[in-house]
Amino acid sequence: MRLIGKSGAKSGAAVEADTDAWAESAESPQHRPGALPAQRTSGLSERPGADGFGPDSLVHVSTRQFSAAVGPYGTADGDGVPAAAAAALDPAGLDPTSFETALAARESAALEARHRQAADGGDADAAGRLGTLLLRRGDLEDAEPYLRAAAAAGVRAAANNLGVLLHQQGHRAEAAQWWRQAAVAGSAPAAHALGLQLRDQGEEEAAEYWLHFAADHGHPLGAYALGDLMEHRRDVRAERWFKVSADAGHREAAYRLARMREAAGDKETAEAWYRTAAARSHARAALRLGVLLEERAGTDRPLLEEAARWYRQSAQNGEPRAACALGFLLRDSGDVVAAAEWWQEAAEGGDGNAANALGALHAGRGEARAAEHWYRTALDAGDQNGAFNLGLLCAGTGREQQAEQWYRRAAYAGHREACNALAVVLLQRGDESGAEPWFSKAAEAGSVDGAFNLGVLHAGRGEGRQAQEWYARAAAEGHGEAALQLAVAQEQRGNLSGALERYRQAAAGGSAEGAFRLASVLDRRGDADAEAEHWYALAADAGHRRAQVRMGVRAAERGALEIAESWYRRAAEAGSRSAAFNLGLLLARQDSEAEAMLWYTRAADAGHGRAALRLALLALRRGEPVQAENWCRRAIDQGPAEVAERAGRLLGALHAELSA
């Protein structure tokens, strides 16, 4: 018995659209002081384009570009466009990009001039539009008086946008007052912004009211925020609002809805929503879609290729885990070079799993320095597999003390296989009391090797009941050697049916000894010859020497001497003395006595009594009585009893002849 482990829907209600409202997408929060309250997006890091209208949909020009293109507001041509702008927009000699920029600047300037003229004449709607235009351009100081004037005159959009401006300036209490005024007047964007601010202040009941208002009035961001709030409370209605938002084109809502469906076991619906979000360039949705496709692909190449496409899209949108997954997919298809390139991209993006994969790749090539670099990179990324792999690397290169240090670091971080490996190191050093707690920790954390080794530890102390409990626990997780120990115990108790069941479990778990013993039981029972042959062959192919000998014997019994010789040679070359003796017999029958002598000698030197007796007889035939006497003595010593008896009689005859 050995230890296992390596030490080495818009609402139907008619709502006036806030066409001048500042509509900032919750999927693309502005990371600046005073930005609108942020939506919770479960750690989403990518930044999609803004939906609808807003600053991201406008052409942005710097103040210098704007002044150079349009000049001062004072002088205008007959169309109300400043003369300097008209001169600047002559397309002759300009490249297309400059021309488009200048044209956009001209149109913006003309619109601003008209709004300013009307606003200065007392037009509240024009003041609201001008204030919004200036707000979008970032000119908060100039925008504020116009928005205040329009809001005071009852322009709902201006009240909403004044709330935005004040929020950006850090005046959140006053911002909430204007948002409330706009929301009461029916503004869905204002209700959404007010709901977010109330949520962030901990006033969830009031937040839910206003977010519900926004969602009911067809605001997709309001529906998303409402779903987010409800999911936080574990309210089953969250799914409904995520769907409303997703149907309106909100990709994060589609992703969250997919996650909920996947958690509920509805992978088909989840895949459809992941596909919807991924089609809108949602990186994590593309990753999850790739995972689902790969899970159900099996060997279906088109599905695997589609999974690879989504992984690639996700990786190109900045998701390191997708680059890592793509690397594994490429490796499994045989393209290790491309796999390494994607793993490196993922590792450099902070993915510890990819760094470990690169480390293993280099370690497999014998490139210990490069392997160590990537394992350390994995560890720096917070992946404790890096420490465990560093331990394995050090153990493999004979640095046992360093290996133990790395195992210990990973073990203290909760790495279950590191706990097992550390325990093996301690046990091999004779520190059983130090090893047992680490075996226990590994087993309790779910390490099947740890559970098996704990069983070995108890068995070594004669604590059979505890050993059987841990073996059973490991066997339940598919540990073949643990199942083998249980099977042997059942056979010793005479429970043949129970032993057969456990031997089958051991063989299925990869235990060559389990497969051999299963075949032996079936062979003795005599009613399952074909199945016995199958398990013998399985064990023999796995390198089990006794199974190889058995396969040779069965082949010889059928007259298939070439097959028998092949199996005997494999076992004999691996060190089986029985195989060496049988190979000698087979060769002798084929008149290859010289080679037969070599295999008899190898078998006898390994302690095979029959081979020694055979060599004694051959020595007598050649007229070498002294050699015959020596082989007889070895046959007597090596046995078994019947061989020792025959060798004794032969030795007595030799003495009588020599003394005559």
XYZ file of C-alpha atoms in Angstrom:
660
model
C 0.000 0.000 0.000
C 1.448 3.389 -0.919
C 0.719 6.996 -0.172
C -0.859 9.059 -2.891
C 0.539 12.516 -3.529
C 3.605 14.232 -4.865
C 6.221 15.275 -2.475
C 8.429 15.638 -5.214
C -41.627 47.190 -22.681
C -42.315 50.506 -22.511
C -45.391 51.366 -20.480
C -48.548 51.942 -22.390
C -48.890 55.322 -20.678
C -48.250 58.290 -22.927
C -45.167 60.048 -21.652
C -43.600 63.183 -23.027
C -40.064 62.388 -24.101
C -37.296 64.370 -22.444
C -35.618 65.094 -25.734
C -33.203 67.505 -24.112
C -32.479 65.306 -21.111
C -28.981 64.214 -20.244
C -29.220 60.495 -20.839
C -26.163 58.801 -19.427
C -25.981 55.025 -19.878
C -25.695 53.015 -16.695
C -23.540 50.627 -18.640
C -20.934 53.328 -19.181
C -20.601 55.253 -15.914
C -18.382 58.276 -16.108
C -15.518 57.697 -13.718
C -15.090 61.244 -12.548
C -15.972 63.185 -9.404
C -19.623 64.073 -9.329
C -20.784 61.492 -11.860
C -24.268 60.045 -11.581
C -24.740 57.307 -8.972
C -23.223 54.166 -10.469
C -25.205 51.089 -11.387
C -24.006 47.876 -9.770
C -22.742 45.732 -12.608
C -21.175 42.791 -10.776
C -17.654 43.916 -11.447
C -18.135 44.590 -15.148
C -15.021 46.365 -16.285
C -15.589 46.861 -19.965
C -17.127 50.123 -21.159
C -19.696 49.840 -23.943
C -20.963 52.711 -25.991
C -23.742 54.876 -24.649
C -27.345 54.175 -25.549
C -29.633 56.827 -26.971
C -28.547 60.401 -26.856
C -26.020 62.026 -24.597
C -22.454 63.287 -24.659
C -21.092 60.074 -26.125
C -23.255 60.529 -29.205
C -21.941 64.021 -29.930
C -18.849 65.111 -31.816
C -16.420 66.501 -29.255
C -14.042 69.297 -30.177
C -11.613 71.114 -27.956
C -12.036 74.793 -27.098
C -9.101 75.653 -29.321
C -10.576 73.714 -32.263
C -13.946 75.301 -31.630
C -12.547 78.847 -31.560
C -10.415 78.286 -34.622
C -13.347 76.875 -36.537
C -16.165 79.251 -35.622
C -14.535 82.351 -34.193
C -16.346 84.630 -31.756
C -20.116 84.711 -31.451
C -20.335 88.352 -32.405
C -20.262 88.473 -36.220
C -22.490 86.209 -38.246
C -23.339 85.829 -41.875
C -26.856 85.946 -43.171
C -27.612 82.404 -42.016
C -26.696 83.185 -38.444
C -23.305 81.467 -38.749
C -20.281 83.463 -37.577
C -18.327 84.787 -40.535
C -15.087 83.305 -39.221
C -16.735 79.909 -39.172
C -17.950 80.282 -42.752
C -14.442 81.133 -43.832
C -12.954 78.276 -41.820
C -15.318 75.713 -43.325
C -14.155 76.186 -46.899
C -13.383 72.546 -47.761
C -10.673 73.371 -50.252
C -7.381 71.969 -49.118
C -8.852 70.191 -46.044
C -8.696 66.456 -45.497
C -12.083 64.741 -45.016
C -11.606 64.335 -41.277
C -10.872 68.024 -40.760
C -13.808 68.956 -42.941
C -16.246 66.749 -41.006
C -14.984 68.140 -37.716
C -15.305 71.709 -38.904
C -18.770 71.048 -40.321
C -19.934 69.562 -37.020
C -18.475 72.529 -35.177
C -20.273 74.926 -37.532
C -23.614 73.212 -37.032
C -23.128 73.154 -33.263
C -22.192 76.810 -33.222
C -25.186 77.770 -35.322
C -27.529 75.812 -33.019
C -25.978 77.331 -29.923
C -26.253 80.852 -31.363
C -29.952 80.413 -32.089
C -30.668 78.967 -28.636
C -28.661 81.726 -26.937
C -30.475 84.461 -28.811
C -33.879 82.990 -27.934
C -32.897 82.298 -24.324
C -31.606 85.807 -23.837
C -35.007 86.939 -25.154
C -36.771 85.054 -22.347
C -37.604 81.750 -24.091
C -37.487 79.135 -21.285
C -37.429 76.171 -23.661
C -34.485 77.677 -25.529
C -32.727 78.324 -22.223
C -33.175 74.664 -21.299
C -31.795 73.510 -24.646
C -28.843 75.881 -24.440
C -28.097 74.788 -20.877
C -28.195 71.140 -21.946
C -25.891 71.822 -24.895
C -23.397 73.586 -22.633
C -23.695 70.843 -20.022
C -22.887 68.203 -22.589
C -19.885 70.213 -23.655
C -18.690 70.351 -20.043
C -19.210 74.113 -19.630
C -20.995 73.800 -16.286
C -20.544 77.405 -15.172
C -22.147 78.804 -18.340
C -24.868 76.109 -18.383
C -26.111 76.558 -14.812
C -27.932 79.937 -15.100
C -29.761 78.851 -18.254
C -30.823 75.538 -16.712
C -31.944 77.266 -13.522
C -34.005 79.769 -15.482
C -35.670 77.036 -17.532
C -36.238 74.780 -14.526
C -37.766 77.632 -12.540
C -40.114 78.222 -15.486
C -41.300 74.606 -15.233
C -39.312 73.002 -18.074
C -39.114 69.409 -16.935
C -36.037 68.400 -18.939
C -34.167 71.419 -17.616
C -34.968 70.417 -14.031
C -33.592 66.937 -14.713
C -30.438 68.260 -16.345
C -29.930 70.839 -13.599
C -29.966 67.901 -11.190
C -27.247 66.274 -13.312
C -25.155 69.444 -13.256
C -25.501 69.903 -9.501
C -24.679 66.241 -8.894
C -21.493 66.636 -10.917
C -20.599 69.649 -8.808
C -21.127 67.619 -5.637
C -24.365 69.379 -4.574
C -26.269 66.126 -4.216
C -29.026 67.272 -1.909
C -30.062 70.099 -4.269
C -29.656 67.756 -7.250
C -32.151 65.390 -5.637
C -34.638 68.253 -5.192
C -34.579 69.097 -8.916
C -34.726 65.438 -9.905
C -37.719 65.005 -7.660
C -39.417 68.009 -9.264
C -38.775 66.595 -12.739
C -39.827 63.092 -11.724
C -43.086 64.337 -10.194
C -43.699 66.057 -13.520
C -43.272 62.685 -15.259
C -39.576 62.500 -16.178
C -38.404 58.877 -16.294
C -34.668 59.813 -16.494
C -35.075 62.006 -13.414
C -36.883 59.222 -11.559
C -34.068 56.872 -12.476
C -31.356 59.265 -11.261
C -33.292 60.019 -8.067
C -33.809 56.306 -7.422
C -30.082 55.600 -7.775
C -29.178 58.389 -5.373
C -31.718 57.228 -2.806
C -30.438 53.663 -3.144
C -26.879 54.777 -2.497
C -28.076 56.649 0.590
C -29.648 53.458 1.914
C -33.250 54.593 1.355
C -34.166 51.449 -0.546
C -37.933 51.704 -0.195
C -38.008 55.196 -1.703
C -35.432 54.133 -4.305
C -37.633 51.228 -5.355
C -40.616 53.572 -5.787
C -38.788 55.906 -8.174
C -36.984 53.159 -10.061
C -40.335 51.432 -10.494
C -41.725 54.701 -11.822
C -38.865 54.980 -14.334
C -39.215 51.354 -15.418
C -42.987 51.626 -15.799
C -42.431 54.648 -18.035
C -40.219 52.699 -20.413
C -36.790 53.656 -19.087
C -34.534 50.582 -19.662
C -31.888 51.811 -17.223
C -34.566 52.219 -14.593
C -35.749 48.656 -15.247
C -32.181 47.397 -14.923
C -31.565 49.300 -11.688
C -34.849 47.998 -10.297
C -33.876 44.425 -11.188
C -30.469 44.969 -9.598
C -32.059 46.259 -6.380
C -34.486 43.339 -6.244
C -31.809 40.757 -6.909
C -29.817 42.252 -4.041
C -32.851 41.561 -1.846
C -33.290 38.082 -3.391
C -36.648 39.175 -4.748
C -37.859 36.827 -7.501
C -39.274 39.810 -9.408
C -35.732 40.823 -10.333
C -35.785 38.496 -13.344
C -38.834 40.246 -14.777
C -37.186 43.664 -14.731
C -33.898 42.394 -16.101
C -35.897 40.956 -18.992
C -37.690 44.265 -19.574
C -34.345 46.042 -19.698
C -32.703 43.333 -21.822
C -35.574 43.433 -24.313
C -34.907 47.174 -24.636
C -31.268 46.493 -25.546
C -29.477 46.673 -22.190
C -26.660 44.158 -22.530
C -25.721 43.946 -18.838
C -29.367 43.150 -18.068
C -29.246 40.375 -20.677
C -26.081 39.013 -19.051
C -27.561 39.121 -15.547
C -30.712 37.439 -16.794
C -28.609 34.707 -18.404
C -26.732 34.150 -15.147
C -30.022 33.767 -13.271
C -31.315 31.277 -15.821
C -28.078 29.288 -15.728
C -28.178 29.177 -11.912
C -31.724 27.826 -12.195
C -30.502 25.039 -14.488
C -32.147 26.450 -17.612
C -29.024 26.431 -19.790
C -30.942 26.693 -23.041
C -32.524 30.039 -22.107
C -29.284 31.159 -20.487
C -27.410 30.494 -23.712
C -29.914 32.570 -25.685
C -29.482 35.578 -23.375
C -25.700 35.179 -23.263
C -25.801 35.236 -27.043
C -27.882 38.436 -26.975
C -25.458 40.173 -24.627
C -22.385 38.832 -26.411
C -23.708 40.118 -29.731
C -23.599 43.560 -28.071
C -19.896 43.019 -27.208
C -20.406 42.059 -23.576
C -17.093 40.383 -22.718
C -18.238 38.174 -19.838
C -21.339 37.072 -21.711
C -19.155 35.987 -24.625
C -16.986 34.065 -22.165
C -19.934 32.258 -20.572
C -21.441 31.539 -23.995
C -18.153 29.963 -25.034
C -18.115 27.850 -21.862
C -21.668 26.570 -22.432
C -20.944 25.759 -26.069
C -17.746 23.939 -25.159
C -19.525 21.964 -22.418
C -22.088 20.562 -24.827
C -19.799 20.281 -27.834
C -18.046 17.041 -26.934
C -16.280 16.246 -30.215
C -18.602 18.430 -32.326
C -16.047 20.516 -34.207
C -18.422 23.279 -35.425
C -19.582 23.910 -31.844
C -15.991 23.980 -30.612
C -15.101 26.451 -33.355
C -18.037 28.646 -32.353
C -16.938 28.495 -28.709
C -13.465 29.565 -29.823
C -14.925 32.537 -31.722
C -16.768 33.772 -28.648
C -13.705 33.239 -26.453
C -11.676 35.251 -28.951
C -14.230 38.085 -28.999
C -14.319 38.161 -25.202
C -10.532 38.129 -24.987
C -10.249 40.951 -27.505
C -12.685 42.933 -25.360
C -10.328 42.609 -22.401
C -11.456 39.446 -20.578
C -8.313 37.489 -19.521
C -10.312 34.409 -18.522
C -11.538 34.085 -22.102
C -7.973 34.253 -23.406
C -7.083 31.496 -20.939
C -10.051 29.336 -22.002
C -9.189 29.855 -25.664
C -5.654 28.711 -24.889
C -6.917 25.441 -23.406
C -9.235 24.902 -26.364
C -6.353 25.410 -28.789
C -4.081 23.139 -26.773
C -6.676 20.372 -26.842
C -6.891 20.754 -30.626
C -3.118 20.336 -30.873
C -2.087 23.949 -31.484
C 0.212 24.424 -28.485
C 1.995 27.440 -29.999
C -1.220 29.456 -30.368
C -2.384 28.237 -26.958
C 0.787 29.594 -25.361
C 0.265 32.985 -27.029
C -3.255 33.310 -25.592
C -2.132 32.050 -22.188
C 0.586 34.677 -22.146
C -1.929 37.403 -23.002
C -4.227 36.159 -20.246
C -1.390 35.846 -17.734
C -0.192 39.364 -18.480
C -3.801 40.459 -17.907
C -3.729 38.969 -14.404
C -5.138 35.479 -14.967
C -3.356 33.091 -12.605
C -4.763 29.969 -14.249
C -3.167 30.949 -17.560
C 0.144 31.674 -15.823
C 0.048 28.209 -14.249
C -0.688 26.669 -17.648
C 2.343 28.424 -19.104
C 4.433 27.248 -16.180
C 3.311 23.647 -16.720
C 4.072 23.955 -20.439
C 7.639 25.063 -19.750
C 8.071 22.533 -16.953
C 7.034 19.757 -19.348
C 9.806 20.898 -21.708
C 12.364 20.859 -18.923
C 12.585 24.676 -18.869
C 12.604 25.073 -15.100
C 13.567 28.750 -15.047
C 10.715 29.806 -17.346
C 8.283 27.540 -15.465
C 9.262 29.129 -12.173
C 8.743 32.612 -13.621
C 5.160 31.842 -14.651
C 4.332 30.001 -11.435
C 5.492 33.069 -9.524
C 3.366 35.219 -11.833
C 0.355 33.047 -10.971
C 1.107 33.421 -7.284
C 1.391 37.200 -7.661
C -2.054 37.121 -9.286
C -3.434 35.494 -6.132
C -3.597 31.927 -7.475
C -2.263 29.578 -4.787
C -1.826 26.868 -7.400
C 1.316 28.830 -8.233
C 2.810 28.079 -4.813
C 1.815 24.406 -5.051
C 3.314 24.129 -8.538
C 6.499 25.805 -7.332
C 6.643 23.107 -4.677
C 6.282 20.371 -7.295
C 8.933 22.051 -9.455
C 11.399 22.260 -6.563
C 10.704 18.657 -5.558
C 11.326 17.540 -9.142
C 14.695 19.273 -9.200
C 15.826 17.934 -5.826
C 15.229 21.124 -3.808
C 13.291 19.372 -1.078
C 13.543 22.108 1.540
C 12.231 24.763 -0.855
C 9.510 22.380 -2.000
C 8.328 21.972 1.580
C 8.265 25.763 2.048
C 6.106 26.247 -1.055
C 3.788 23.384 -0.060
C 3.457 24.917 3.376
C 2.633 28.367 1.964
C -0.050 26.951 -0.306
C -1.367 24.691 2.459
C -1.802 27.570 4.891
C -3.698 29.378 2.130
C -6.127 26.434 2.004
C -4.809 24.560 -1.049
C -5.980 21.032 -0.342
C -3.488 19.168 -2.539
C -0.668 21.194 -1.011
C -1.908 20.024 2.415
C -1.671 16.443 1.180
C 1.770 16.937 -0.384
C 3.102 18.590 2.770
C 1.762 15.714 4.878
C 3.471 13.179 2.589
C 6.784 15.036 3.000
C 6.423 15.047 6.781
C 5.421 11.387 6.905
C 8.359 10.348 4.740
C 10.559 12.202 7.198
C 9.069 10.148 10.024
C 6.939 12.963 11.460
C 3.629 11.108 11.652
C 2.167 13.429 14.306
C 2.941 16.431 12.092
C 1.574 14.755 8.964
C -1.805 13.648 10.322
C -3.352 17.137 10.783
C -2.419 18.078 7.205
C -3.886 14.837 5.837
C -7.042 15.624 7.815
C -7.169 19.186 6.506
C -6.699 17.961 2.938
C -9.403 15.306 3.318
C -11.877 17.673 4.957
C -11.302 20.141 2.108
C -12.241 17.451 -0.409
C -8.892 15.949 -1.421
C -9.498 12.307 -2.336
C -5.763 11.621 -2.112
C -5.782 13.144 1.352
C -8.668 10.910 2.410
C -6.915 7.824 1.015
C -3.651 8.677 2.722
C -5.455 9.215 5.996
C -6.846 5.708 5.540
C -3.294 4.406 4.967
C -2.185 6.153 8.144
C -4.929 4.546 10.243
C -4.371 1.132 8.629
C -0.689 1.314 9.512
C -1.676 1.743 13.162
C -4.063 -1.181 13.020
C -7.092 1.116 13.266
C -9.143 -0.786 10.715
C -12.504 0.877 11.269
C -11.155 4.413 10.833
C -9.112 3.294 7.825
C -12.184 1.797 6.168
C -14.159 4.996 6.742
C -11.563 7.119 4.979
C -11.136 4.578 2.187
C -14.904 4.620 1.670
C -14.902 8.406 1.527
C -12.128 8.442 -1.086
C -13.718 5.602 -3.055
C -17.005 7.519 -3.221
C -15.108 10.213 -5.132
C -13.686 7.689 -7.605
C -10.357 6.872 -5.965
C -9.426 3.477 -7.421
C -6.804 2.501 -4.848
C -9.195 3.254 -1.991
C -11.846 1.060 -3.615
C -9.202 -1.665 -3.971
C -8.511 -1.650 -0.223
C -12.228 -1.956 0.477
C -12.511 -4.806 -2.025
C -9.641 -6.752 -0.443
C -11.273 -6.368 2.965
C -14.598 -7.647 1.568
C -12.906 -10.649 -0.069
C -11.095 -11.497 3.167
C -14.452 -11.518 4.951
C -15.849 -13.908 2.333
C -18.214 -11.345 0.838
C -17.466 -12.156 -2.806
C -20.311 -10.119 -4.297
C -19.270 -7.061 -2.265
C -15.652 -7.610 -3.284
C -16.593 -7.824 -6.978
C -18.492 -4.552 -6.736
C -15.543 -2.795 -5.123
C -13.046 -4.368 -7.548
C -15.134 -3.030 -10.432
C -15.096 0.390 -8.812
C -11.320 0.161 -8.361
C -10.799 -0.864 -11.978
C -13.069 1.931 -13.199
C -11.028 4.343 -11.045
C -7.835 3.393 -12.871
C -6.411 0.780 -10.493
C -4.508 -1.827 -12.515
C -4.325 -4.062 -9.428
C -8.086 -3.699 -9.046
C -8.620 -4.773 -12.663
C -6.283 -7.771 -12.190
C -7.971 -8.921 -8.997
C -11.394 -8.512 -10.579
C -10.280 -10.692 -13.492
C -8.817 -13.251 -11.078
C -12.080 -13.549 -9.130
C -14.069 -13.896 -12.345
C -11.519 -16.438 -13.625
C -11.844 -18.533 -10.473
C -15.611 -18.351 -10.651
C -15.403 -19.735 -14.190
C -18.598 -18.229 -15.611
C -17.314 -14.989 -17.107
C -14.289 -15.884 -19.207
C -14.712 -13.077 -21.745
C -15.077 -10.450 -19.032
C -12.082 -11.843 -17.165
C -10.016 -11.613 -20.362
C -11.115 -7.981 -20.750
C -9.942 -7.000 -17.288
C -6.695 -8.958 -17.571
C -5.987 -7.135 -20.838
C -6.830 -3.775 -19.309
C -4.468 -4.371 -16.381
C -1.761 -5.769 -18.665
C -1.925 -2.744 -20.966
C -1.501 -0.564 -17.866
C 1.795 -2.370 -17.123
C 0.573 -4.837 -14.486
C 3.165 -7.642 -14.694
C 1.060 -10.449 -13.233
C -1.721 -9.566 -15.656
C 0.792 -9.684 -18.507
C 1.894 -13.145 -17.390
C -1.742 -14.229 -17.200
C -2.373 -12.934 -20.712
C 0.666 -14.920 -21.896
C -0.570 -18.098 -20.204
C -4.049 -17.732 -21.717
C -2.587 -17.093 -25.167
C -0.296 -20.129 -24.863
C -3.267 -22.292 -23.838
C -5.009 -21.211 -27.053
C -1.900 -22.023 -29.093
C -1.237 -18.342 -29.866
C 2.483 -18.678 -29.101
C 3.602 -15.416 -30.706
C 1.118 -13.455 -28.587
C 2.145 -15.420 -25.510
C 5.822 -14.691 -26.176
C 5.064 -10.975 -26.588
C 3.290 -10.761 -23.214
C 5.989 -12.835 -21.463
C 8.724 -10.592 -22.858
C 6.964 -7.389 -21.712
C 6.572 -8.749 -18.190
C 10.025 -10.311 -18.020
C 11.757 -7.160 -19.210
C 9.831 -5.276 -16.524
C 11.269 -7.624 -13.877
C 8.767 -10.478 -13.564
C 10.600 -13.695 -12.670
C 7.532 -15.835 -13.500
C 7.383 -14.265 -16.948
C 11.103 -14.876 -17.441
C 10.678 -18.578 -16.522
C 7.633 -18.995 -18.782
C 9.437 -17.263 -21.622
C 12.320 -19.695 -21.127
C 9.946 -22.658 -21.349
C 8.339 -21.277 -24.494
C 11.689 -20.644 -26.180
C 12.956 -24.108 -25.216
C 9.946 -25.685 -26.923
C 10.802 -23.642 -29.995
C 14.382 -24.989 -29.973
C 15.859 -21.678 -28.767
C 17.594 -23.268 -25.808
C 20.454 -20.768 -25.644
C 18.085 -17.835 -25.159
C 15.913 -19.965 -22.886
C 18.945 -20.453 -20.622
C 19.340 -16.683 -20.345
C 15.741 -16.228 -19.168
C 15.945 -19.228 -16.788
C 19.045 -17.677 -15.279
C 17.374 -14.269 -14.907
C 14.383 -15.916 -13.225
C 16.553 -18.001 -10.901
C 18.664 -15.000 -9.957
C 15.412 -13.264 -9.001
C 14.515 -16.180 -6.668
C 12.442 -18.462 -8.928
C 12.891 -22.038 -7.568
C 11.555 -23.857 -10.630
C 13.946 -21.948 -12.872
C 16.848 -22.995 -10.623
C 15.717 -26.656 -10.771
C 15.417 -26.450 -14.557
C 18.962 -25.075 -14.767
C 20.177 -27.927 -12.534
C 18.669 -30.522 -14.883
C 20.145 -28.780 -17.926
C 23.570 -28.727 -16.227
C 23.345 -32.482 -15.585
C 22.394 -33.013 -19.238
C 25.524 -31.135 -20.255
C 27.653 -33.163 -17.833
C 28.305 -30.331 -15.374
C 27.585 -31.918 -11.948
C 29.115 -29.097 -9.904
C 26.910 -26.513 -11.641
C 23.954 -28.861 -11.209
C 24.674 -29.127 -7.489
C 24.794 -25.341 -7.094
C 21.455 -24.896 -8.870
C 19.910 -27.685 -6.782
C 20.911 -25.905 -3.585
C 19.358 -22.651 -4.851
C 16.175 -24.482 -5.842
C 15.942 -25.953 -2.335
C 16.367 -22.501 -0.791
C 13.929 -20.737 -3.114
C 11.152 -23.358 -3.112
C 8.241 -23.906 -3.210
C 7.995 -27.137 -1.177
C 7.466 -29.526 -4.087
C 10.359 -27.958 -5.993
C 12.579 -28.079 -2.907
C 11.718 -31.769 -2.460
C 12.598 -32.636 -6.075
C 15.804 -30.602 -5.888
C 16.716 -32.429 -2.661
C 16.263 -35.838 -4.277
C 18.312 -34.732 -7.269
C 21.045 -33.402 -4.997
C 21.105 -36.713 -3.088
C 21.457 -38.627 -6.337
C 24.301 -36.358 -7.377
C 26.133 -36.975 -4.092
C 25.672 -40.729 -4.439
C 26.997 -40.664 -7.992
C 29.920 -38.437 -7.081
C 30.865 -40.614 -4.117
C 30.545 -43.919 -6.019
